[in-house]
PDB file of C-alpha atoms in Angstrom:
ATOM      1  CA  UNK A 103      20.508  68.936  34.890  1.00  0.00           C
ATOM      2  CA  UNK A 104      21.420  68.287  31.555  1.00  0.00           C
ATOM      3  CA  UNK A 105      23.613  65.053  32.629  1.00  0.00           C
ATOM      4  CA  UNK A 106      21.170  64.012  34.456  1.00  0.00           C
ATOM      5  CA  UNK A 107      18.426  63.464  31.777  1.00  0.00           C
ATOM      6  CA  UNK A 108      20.627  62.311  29.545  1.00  0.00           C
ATOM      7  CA  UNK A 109      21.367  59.674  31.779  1.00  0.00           C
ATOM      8  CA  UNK A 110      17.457  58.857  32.751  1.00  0.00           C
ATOM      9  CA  UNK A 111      16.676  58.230  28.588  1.00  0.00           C
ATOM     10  CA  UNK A 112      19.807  56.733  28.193  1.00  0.00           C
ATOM     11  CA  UNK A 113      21.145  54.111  30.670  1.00  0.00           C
ATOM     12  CA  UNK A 114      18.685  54.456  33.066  1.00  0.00           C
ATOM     13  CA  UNK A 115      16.334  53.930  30.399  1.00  0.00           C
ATOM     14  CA  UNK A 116      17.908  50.796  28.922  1.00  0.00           C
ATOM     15  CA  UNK A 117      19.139  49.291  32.088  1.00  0.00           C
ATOM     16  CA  UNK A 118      15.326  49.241  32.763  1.00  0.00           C
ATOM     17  CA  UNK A 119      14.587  47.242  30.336  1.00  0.00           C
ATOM     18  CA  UNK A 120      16.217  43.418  31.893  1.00  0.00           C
ATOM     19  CA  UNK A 121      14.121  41.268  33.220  1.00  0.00           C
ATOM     20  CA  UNK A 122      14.664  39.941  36.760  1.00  0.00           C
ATOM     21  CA  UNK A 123      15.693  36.622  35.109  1.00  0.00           C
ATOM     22  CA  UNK A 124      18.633  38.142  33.357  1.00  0.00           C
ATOM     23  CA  UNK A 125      20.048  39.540  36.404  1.00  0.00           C
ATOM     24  CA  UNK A 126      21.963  37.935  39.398  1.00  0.00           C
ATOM     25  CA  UNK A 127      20.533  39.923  41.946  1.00  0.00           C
ATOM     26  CA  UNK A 128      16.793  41.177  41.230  1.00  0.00           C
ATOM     27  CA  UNK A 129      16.652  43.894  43.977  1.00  0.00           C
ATOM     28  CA  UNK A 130      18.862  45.987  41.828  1.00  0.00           C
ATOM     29  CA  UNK A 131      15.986  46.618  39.235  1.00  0.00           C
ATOM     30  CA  UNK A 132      13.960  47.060  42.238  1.00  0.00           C
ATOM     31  CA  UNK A 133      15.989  49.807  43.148  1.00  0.00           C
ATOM     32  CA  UNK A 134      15.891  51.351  39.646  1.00  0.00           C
ATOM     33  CA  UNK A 135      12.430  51.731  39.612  1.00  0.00           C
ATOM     34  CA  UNK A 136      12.251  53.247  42.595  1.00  0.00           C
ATOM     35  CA  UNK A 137      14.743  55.662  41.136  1.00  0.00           C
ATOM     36  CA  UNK A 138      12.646  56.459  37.901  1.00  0.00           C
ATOM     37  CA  UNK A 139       9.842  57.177  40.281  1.00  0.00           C
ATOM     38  CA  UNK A 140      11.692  60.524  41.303  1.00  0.00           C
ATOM     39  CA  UNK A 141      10.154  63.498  40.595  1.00  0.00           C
ATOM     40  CA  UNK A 142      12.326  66.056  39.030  1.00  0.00           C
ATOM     41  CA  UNK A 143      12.242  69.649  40.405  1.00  0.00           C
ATOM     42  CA  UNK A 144      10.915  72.208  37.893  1.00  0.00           C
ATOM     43  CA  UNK A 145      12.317  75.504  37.095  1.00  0.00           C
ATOM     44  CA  UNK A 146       9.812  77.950  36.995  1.00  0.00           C
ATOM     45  CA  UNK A 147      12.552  80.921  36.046  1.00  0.00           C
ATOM     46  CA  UNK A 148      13.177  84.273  37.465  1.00  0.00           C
ATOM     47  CA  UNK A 149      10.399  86.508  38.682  1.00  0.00           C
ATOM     48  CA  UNK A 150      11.755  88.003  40.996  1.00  0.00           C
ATOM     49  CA  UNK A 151      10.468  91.576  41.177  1.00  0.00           C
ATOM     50  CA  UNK A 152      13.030  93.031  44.263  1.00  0.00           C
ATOM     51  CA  UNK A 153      16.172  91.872  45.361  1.00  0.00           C
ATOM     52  CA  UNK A 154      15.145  89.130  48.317  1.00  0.00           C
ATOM     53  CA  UNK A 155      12.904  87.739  45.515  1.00  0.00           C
ATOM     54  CA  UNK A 156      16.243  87.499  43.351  1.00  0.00           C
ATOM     55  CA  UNK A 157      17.923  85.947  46.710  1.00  0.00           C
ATOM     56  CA  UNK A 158      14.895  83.409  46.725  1.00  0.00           C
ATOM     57  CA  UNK A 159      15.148  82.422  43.089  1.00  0.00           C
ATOM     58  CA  UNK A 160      18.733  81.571  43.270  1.00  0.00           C
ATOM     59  CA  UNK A 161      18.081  79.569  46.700  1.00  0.00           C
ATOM     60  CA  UNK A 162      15.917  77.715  44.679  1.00  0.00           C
ATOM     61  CA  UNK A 163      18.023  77.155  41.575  1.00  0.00           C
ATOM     62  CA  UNK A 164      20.858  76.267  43.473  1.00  0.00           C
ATOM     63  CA  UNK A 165      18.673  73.561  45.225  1.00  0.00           C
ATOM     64  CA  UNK A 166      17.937  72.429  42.466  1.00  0.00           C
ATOM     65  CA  UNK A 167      21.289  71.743  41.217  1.00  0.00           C
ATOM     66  CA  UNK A 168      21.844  70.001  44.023  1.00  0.00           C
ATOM     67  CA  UNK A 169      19.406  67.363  43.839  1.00  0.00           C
ATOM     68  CA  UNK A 170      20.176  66.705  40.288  1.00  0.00           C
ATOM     69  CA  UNK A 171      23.640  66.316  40.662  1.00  0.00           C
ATOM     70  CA  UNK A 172      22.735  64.126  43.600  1.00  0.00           C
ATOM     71  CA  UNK A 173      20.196  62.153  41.915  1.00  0.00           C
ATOM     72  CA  UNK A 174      22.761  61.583  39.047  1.00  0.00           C
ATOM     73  CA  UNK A 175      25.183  60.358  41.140  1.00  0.00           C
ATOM     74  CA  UNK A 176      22.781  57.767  42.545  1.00  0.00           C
ATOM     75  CA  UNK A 177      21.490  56.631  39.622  1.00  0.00           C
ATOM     76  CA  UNK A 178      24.791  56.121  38.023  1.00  0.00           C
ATOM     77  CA  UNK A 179      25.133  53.608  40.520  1.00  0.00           C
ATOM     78  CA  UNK A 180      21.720  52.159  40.248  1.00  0.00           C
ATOM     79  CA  UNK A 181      22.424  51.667  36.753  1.00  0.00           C
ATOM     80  CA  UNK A 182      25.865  50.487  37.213  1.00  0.00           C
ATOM     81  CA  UNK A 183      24.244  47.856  40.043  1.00  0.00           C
ATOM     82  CA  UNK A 184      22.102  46.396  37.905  1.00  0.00           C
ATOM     83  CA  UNK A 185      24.330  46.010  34.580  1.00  0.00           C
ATOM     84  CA  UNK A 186      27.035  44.237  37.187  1.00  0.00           C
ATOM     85  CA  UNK A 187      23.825  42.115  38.074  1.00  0.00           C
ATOM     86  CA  UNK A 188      23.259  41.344  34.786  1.00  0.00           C
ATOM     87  CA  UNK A 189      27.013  40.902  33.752  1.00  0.00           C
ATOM     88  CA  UNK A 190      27.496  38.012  36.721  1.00  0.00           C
ATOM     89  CA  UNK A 191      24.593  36.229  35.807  1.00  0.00           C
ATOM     90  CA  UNK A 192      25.671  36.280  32.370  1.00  0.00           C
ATOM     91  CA  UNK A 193      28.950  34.896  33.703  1.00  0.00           C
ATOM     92  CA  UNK A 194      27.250  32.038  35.900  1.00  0.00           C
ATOM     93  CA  UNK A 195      25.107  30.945  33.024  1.00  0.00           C
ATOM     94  CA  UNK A 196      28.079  30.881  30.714  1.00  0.00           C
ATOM     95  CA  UNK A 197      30.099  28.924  33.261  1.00  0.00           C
ATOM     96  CA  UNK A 198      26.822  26.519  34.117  1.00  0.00           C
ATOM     97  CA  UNK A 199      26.904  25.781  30.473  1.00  0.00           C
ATOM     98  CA  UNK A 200      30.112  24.600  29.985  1.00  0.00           C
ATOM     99  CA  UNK A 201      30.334  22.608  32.307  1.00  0.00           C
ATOM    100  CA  UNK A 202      27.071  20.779  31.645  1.00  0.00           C
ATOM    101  CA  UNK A 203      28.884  19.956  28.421  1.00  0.00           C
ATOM    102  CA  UNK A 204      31.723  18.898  29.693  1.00  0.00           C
ATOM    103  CA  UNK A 205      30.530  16.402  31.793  1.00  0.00           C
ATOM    104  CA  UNK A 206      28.197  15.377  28.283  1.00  0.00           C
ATOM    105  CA  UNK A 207      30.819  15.177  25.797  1.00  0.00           C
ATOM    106  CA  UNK A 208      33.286  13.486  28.588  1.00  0.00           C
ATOM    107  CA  UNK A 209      31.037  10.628  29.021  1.00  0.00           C
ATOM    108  CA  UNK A 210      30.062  10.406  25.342  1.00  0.00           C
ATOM    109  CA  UNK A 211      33.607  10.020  25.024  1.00  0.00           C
ATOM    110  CA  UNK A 212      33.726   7.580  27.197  1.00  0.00           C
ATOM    111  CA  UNK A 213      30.663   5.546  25.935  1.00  0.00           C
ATOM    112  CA  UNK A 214      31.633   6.063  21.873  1.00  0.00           C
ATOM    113  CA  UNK A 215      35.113   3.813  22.678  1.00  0.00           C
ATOM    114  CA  UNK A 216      35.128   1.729  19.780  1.00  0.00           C
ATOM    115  CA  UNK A 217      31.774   2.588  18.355  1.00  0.00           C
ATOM    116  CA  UNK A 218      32.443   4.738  15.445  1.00  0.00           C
ATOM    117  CA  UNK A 219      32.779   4.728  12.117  1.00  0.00           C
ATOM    118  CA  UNK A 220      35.686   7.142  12.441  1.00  0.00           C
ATOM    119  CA  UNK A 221      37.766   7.357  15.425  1.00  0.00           C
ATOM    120  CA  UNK A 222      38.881  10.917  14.427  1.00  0.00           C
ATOM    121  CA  UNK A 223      35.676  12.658  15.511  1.00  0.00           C
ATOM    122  CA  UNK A 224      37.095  11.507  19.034  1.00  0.00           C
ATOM    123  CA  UNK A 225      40.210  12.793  18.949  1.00  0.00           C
ATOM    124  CA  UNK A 226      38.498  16.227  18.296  1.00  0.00           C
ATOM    125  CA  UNK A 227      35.925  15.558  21.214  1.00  0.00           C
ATOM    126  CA  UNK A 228      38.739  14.793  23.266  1.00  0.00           C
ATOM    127  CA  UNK A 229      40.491  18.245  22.250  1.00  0.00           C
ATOM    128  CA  UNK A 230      37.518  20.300  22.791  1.00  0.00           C
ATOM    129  CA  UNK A 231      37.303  18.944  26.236  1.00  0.00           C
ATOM    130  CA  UNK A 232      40.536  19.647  27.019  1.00  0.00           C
ATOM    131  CA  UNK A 233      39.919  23.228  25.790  1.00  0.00           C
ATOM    132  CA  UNK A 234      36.623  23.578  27.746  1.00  0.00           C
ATOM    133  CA  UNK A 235      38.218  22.637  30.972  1.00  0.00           C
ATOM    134  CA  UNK A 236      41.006  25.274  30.490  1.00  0.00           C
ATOM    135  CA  UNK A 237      38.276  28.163  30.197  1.00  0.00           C
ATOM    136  CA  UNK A 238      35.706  26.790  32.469  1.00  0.00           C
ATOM    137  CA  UNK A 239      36.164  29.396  35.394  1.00  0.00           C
ATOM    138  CA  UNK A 240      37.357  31.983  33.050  1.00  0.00           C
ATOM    139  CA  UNK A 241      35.604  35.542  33.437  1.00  0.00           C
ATOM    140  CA  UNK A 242      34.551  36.147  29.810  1.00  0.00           C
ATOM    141  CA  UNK A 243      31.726  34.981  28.977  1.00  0.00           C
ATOM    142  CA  UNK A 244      31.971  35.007  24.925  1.00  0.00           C
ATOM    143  CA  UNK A 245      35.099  32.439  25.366  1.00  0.00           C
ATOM    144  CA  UNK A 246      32.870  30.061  27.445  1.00  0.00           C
ATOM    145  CA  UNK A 247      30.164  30.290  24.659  1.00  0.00           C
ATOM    146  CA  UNK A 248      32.731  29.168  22.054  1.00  0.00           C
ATOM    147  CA  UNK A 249      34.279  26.536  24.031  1.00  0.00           C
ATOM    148  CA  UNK A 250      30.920  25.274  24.475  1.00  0.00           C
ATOM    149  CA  UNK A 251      29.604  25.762  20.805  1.00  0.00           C
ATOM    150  CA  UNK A 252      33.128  23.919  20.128  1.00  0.00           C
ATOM    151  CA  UNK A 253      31.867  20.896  21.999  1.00  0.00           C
ATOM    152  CA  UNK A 254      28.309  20.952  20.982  1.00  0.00           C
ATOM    153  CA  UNK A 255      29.627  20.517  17.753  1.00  0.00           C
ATOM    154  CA  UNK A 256      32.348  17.626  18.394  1.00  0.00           C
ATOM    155  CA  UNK A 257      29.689  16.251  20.240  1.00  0.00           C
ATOM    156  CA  UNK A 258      27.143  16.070  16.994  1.00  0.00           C
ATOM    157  CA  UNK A 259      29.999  14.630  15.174  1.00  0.00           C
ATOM    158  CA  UNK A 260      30.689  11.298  17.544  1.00  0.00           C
ATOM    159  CA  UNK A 261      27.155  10.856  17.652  1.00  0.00           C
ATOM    160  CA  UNK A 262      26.852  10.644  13.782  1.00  0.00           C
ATOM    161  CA  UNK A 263      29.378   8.426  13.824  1.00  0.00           C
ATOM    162  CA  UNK A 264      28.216   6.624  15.956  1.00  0.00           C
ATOM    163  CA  UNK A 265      24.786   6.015  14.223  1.00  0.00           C
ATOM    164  CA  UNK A 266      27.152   5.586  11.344  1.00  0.00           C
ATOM    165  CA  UNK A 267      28.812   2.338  12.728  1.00  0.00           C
ATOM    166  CA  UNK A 268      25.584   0.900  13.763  1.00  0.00           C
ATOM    167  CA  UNK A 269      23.535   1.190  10.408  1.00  0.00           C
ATOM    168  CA  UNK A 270      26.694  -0.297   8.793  1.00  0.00           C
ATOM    169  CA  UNK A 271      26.430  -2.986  11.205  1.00  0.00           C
ATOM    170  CA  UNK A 272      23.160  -3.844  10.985  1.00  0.00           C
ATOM    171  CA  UNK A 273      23.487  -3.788   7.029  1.00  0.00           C
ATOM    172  CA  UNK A 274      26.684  -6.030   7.748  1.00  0.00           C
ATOM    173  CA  UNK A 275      24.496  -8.915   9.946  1.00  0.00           C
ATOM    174  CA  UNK A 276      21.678  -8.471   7.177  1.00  0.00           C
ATOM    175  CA  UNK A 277      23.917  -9.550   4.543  1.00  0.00           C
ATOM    176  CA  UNK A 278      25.646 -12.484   5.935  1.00  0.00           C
ATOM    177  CA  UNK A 279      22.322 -13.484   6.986  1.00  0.00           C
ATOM    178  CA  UNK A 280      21.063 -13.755   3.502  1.00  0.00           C
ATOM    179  CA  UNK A 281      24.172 -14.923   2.199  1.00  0.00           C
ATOM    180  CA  UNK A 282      24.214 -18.125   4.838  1.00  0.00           C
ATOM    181  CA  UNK A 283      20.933 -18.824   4.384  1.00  0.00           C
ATOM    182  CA  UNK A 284      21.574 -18.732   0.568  1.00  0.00           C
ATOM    183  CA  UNK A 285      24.311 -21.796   1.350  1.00  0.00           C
ATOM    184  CA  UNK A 286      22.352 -24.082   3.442  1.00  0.00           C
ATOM    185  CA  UNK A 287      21.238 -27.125   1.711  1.00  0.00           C
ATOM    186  CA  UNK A 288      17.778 -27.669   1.245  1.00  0.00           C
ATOM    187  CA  UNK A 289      15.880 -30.594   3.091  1.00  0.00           C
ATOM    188  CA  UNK A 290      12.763 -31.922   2.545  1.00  0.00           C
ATOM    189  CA  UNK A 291      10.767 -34.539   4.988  1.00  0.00           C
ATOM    190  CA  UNK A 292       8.508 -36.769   3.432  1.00  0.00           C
ATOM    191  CA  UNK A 293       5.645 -38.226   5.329  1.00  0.00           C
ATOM    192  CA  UNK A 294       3.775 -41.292   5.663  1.00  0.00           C
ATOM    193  CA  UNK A 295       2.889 -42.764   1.935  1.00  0.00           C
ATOM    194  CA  UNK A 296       2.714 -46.479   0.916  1.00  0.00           C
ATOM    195  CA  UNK A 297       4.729 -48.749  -1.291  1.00  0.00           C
ATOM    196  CA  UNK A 298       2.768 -51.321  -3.534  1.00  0.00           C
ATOM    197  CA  UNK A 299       4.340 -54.230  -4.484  1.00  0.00           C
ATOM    198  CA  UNK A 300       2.629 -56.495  -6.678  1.00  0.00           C
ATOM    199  CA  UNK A 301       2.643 -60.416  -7.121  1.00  0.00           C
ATOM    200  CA  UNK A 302       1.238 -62.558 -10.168  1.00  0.00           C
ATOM    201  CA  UNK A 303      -1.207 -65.195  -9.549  1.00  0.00           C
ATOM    202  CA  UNK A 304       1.577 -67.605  -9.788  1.00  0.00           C
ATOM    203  CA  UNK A 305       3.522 -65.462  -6.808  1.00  0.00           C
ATOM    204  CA  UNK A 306       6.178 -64.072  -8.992  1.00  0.00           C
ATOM    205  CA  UNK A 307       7.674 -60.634  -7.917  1.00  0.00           C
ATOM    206  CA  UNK A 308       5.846 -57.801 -10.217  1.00  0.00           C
ATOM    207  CA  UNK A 309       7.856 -54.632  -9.272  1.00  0.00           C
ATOM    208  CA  UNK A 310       6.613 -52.272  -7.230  1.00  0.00           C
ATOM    209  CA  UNK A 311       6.757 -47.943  -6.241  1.00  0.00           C
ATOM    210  CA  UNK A 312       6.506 -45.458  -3.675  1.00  0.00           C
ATOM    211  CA  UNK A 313       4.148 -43.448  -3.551  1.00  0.00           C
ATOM    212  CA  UNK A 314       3.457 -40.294  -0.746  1.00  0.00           C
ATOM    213  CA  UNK A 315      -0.039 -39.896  -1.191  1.00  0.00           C
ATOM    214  CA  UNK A 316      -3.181 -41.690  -0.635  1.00  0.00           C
ATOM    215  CA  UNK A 317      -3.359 -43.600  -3.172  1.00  0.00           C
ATOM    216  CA  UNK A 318      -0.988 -46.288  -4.556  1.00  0.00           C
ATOM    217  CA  UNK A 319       1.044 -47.161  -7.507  1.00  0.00           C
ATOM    218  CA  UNK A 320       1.460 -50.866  -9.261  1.00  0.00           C
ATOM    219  CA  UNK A 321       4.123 -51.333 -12.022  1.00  0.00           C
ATOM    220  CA  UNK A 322       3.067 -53.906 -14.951  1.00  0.00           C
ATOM    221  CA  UNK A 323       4.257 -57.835 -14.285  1.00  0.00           C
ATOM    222  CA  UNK A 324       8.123 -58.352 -15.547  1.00  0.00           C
ATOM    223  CA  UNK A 325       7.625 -61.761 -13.987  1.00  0.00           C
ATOM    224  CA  UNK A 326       5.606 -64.217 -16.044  1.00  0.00           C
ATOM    225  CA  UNK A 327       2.108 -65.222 -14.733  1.00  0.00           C
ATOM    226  CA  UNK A 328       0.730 -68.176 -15.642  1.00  0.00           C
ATOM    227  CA  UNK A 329      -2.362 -68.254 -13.543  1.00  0.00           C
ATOM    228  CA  UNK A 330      -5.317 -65.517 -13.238  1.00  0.00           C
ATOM    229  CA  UNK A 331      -5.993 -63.681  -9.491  1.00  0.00           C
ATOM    230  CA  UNK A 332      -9.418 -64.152  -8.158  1.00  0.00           C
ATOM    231  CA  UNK A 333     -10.020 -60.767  -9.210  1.00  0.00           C
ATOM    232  CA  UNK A 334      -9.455 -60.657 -12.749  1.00  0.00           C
ATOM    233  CA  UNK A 335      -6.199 -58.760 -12.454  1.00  0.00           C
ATOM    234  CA  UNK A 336      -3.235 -60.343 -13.548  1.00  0.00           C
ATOM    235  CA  UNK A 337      -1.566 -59.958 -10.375  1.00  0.00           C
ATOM    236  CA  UNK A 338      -2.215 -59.244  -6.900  1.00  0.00           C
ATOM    237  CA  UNK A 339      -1.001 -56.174  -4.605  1.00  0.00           C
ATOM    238  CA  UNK A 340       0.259 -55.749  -0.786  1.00  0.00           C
ATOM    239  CA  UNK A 341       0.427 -52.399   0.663  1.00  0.00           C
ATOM    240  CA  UNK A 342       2.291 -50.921   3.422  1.00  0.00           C
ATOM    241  CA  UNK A 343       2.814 -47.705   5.581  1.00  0.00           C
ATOM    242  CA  UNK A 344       5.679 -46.312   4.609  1.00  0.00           C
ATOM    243  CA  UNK A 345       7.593 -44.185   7.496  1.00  0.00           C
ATOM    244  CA  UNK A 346      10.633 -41.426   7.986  1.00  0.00           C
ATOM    245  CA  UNK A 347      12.647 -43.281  10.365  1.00  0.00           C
ATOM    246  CA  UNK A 348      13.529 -46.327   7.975  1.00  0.00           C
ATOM    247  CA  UNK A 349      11.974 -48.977  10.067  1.00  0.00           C
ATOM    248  CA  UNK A 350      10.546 -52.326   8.844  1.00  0.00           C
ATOM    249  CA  UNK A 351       7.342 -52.035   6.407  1.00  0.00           C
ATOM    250  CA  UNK A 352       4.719 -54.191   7.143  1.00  0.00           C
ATOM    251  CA  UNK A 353       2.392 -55.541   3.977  1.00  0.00           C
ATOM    252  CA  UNK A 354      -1.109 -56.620   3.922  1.00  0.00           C
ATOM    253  CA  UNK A 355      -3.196 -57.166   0.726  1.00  0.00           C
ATOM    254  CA  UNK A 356      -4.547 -53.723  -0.656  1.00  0.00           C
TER     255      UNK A 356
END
């Protein structure tokens, strides 16, 4: 009697307690319940009065030693059922997990070739894998969850190096951006303007200047004129349209 409840608050009791997703085989905690559902016989004590009421009283007690030494024994191995449940689920999961990392860090491996800042975060990936693939259909689950915390963190590693390498790329192309475009030589286009050339009255050569507006510019005579234009100035100007490809300017009187 005595093992009995001990073993209903205890394992029973605890063993009660996982949830169907925790185990590998949920008709085990079906089974449990059922179990805890079991009334227990109660022992109402001697009072017996003559000696077939004695007889009866120990009939009784003895029955009920029976069924609790029976119901122990079958809810040992209700209990036992459903913490093996729980065990090889744990396992599965543990396995599941690795090897969902494996197959990760193997093809970041893969991917990262040449695209880190420091190749020795690979060599550890590549070590870790190697390690994961020797436990991954081992039977204890804590080593699984090591070997796969081992890789999650090799893992983080390649990919900070990897973001590593690319930021110091991009800072790389940045700079030798600026610095070429520092080096080119500047250019500038000029557009249409005129050029003025101006003539004295007696048609002597007065100079002349470009000018890229729209307007125009006349230097003073350096030739000597004799005569006066029919304009009052002392010397006459031609125009033209100045262009970008060099060709031929044509003058007219401006």
């Amino acid at each position: 009697m005595n093992a009995y409840n001990l073993l209903l608050n205890g394992d029973a009791a605890q063993a009660s307690k996982v949830a169907k997703d925790q185990v590998k085989d949920a008709k085990t905690l079906d089974t449990l319940a059922k179990a805890l559902k079991e009334e227990t016989p109660v022992y109402a004590g001697c009072t017996a009065d003559d000696t077939n009421g004695l007889k009866d009283a120990a009939n009784t007690l003895d029955e009920q030693t029976a069924w609790y030494r029976t119901h122990e024994e079958s809810l040992s191995k209700t209990v036992k059922a459903v913490n093996e449940s729980k065990a090889a689920k744990t396992l599965d999961t543990a396995r599941a997990n690795l090897k969902a990392k494996l197959e990760e860090a193997s093809k970041l491996l893969a991917d990262s070739d040449g695209k880190v800042a420091d190749n020795a975060v690979r060599d550890s990936l590549s070590k870790a894998i190697d390690a994961g693939n020797k436990l991954k259909d081992g039977n204890d689950p804590s080593k699984l969850d090591e070997a796969r915390k081992a890789l999650e963190d090799a893992v983080g590693k390649v990919n900070d190096s990897v973001k590593a390498k690319q930021d110091a790329d991009a800072r790389a192309a940045a700079e030798a951006q600026a610095a070429a475009a520092a080096q080119a030589p500047s250019s500038s286009y000029v557009g249409d303007g005129y050029q003025s050339y101006g003539y004295g009255s007696n048609n002597g050569y007065t100079g002349g200047h470009n000018y890229n507006g729209n307007g125009q510019v006349s230097a003073p005579s350096i030739g000597s004129n004799s005569g006066q234009a029919s304009s009052g100035d002392d010397y006459l100007h031609y125009c033209g349209n100045g262009t970008s490809d060099g060709s031929d300017i044509i003058l007219r009187p401006c």
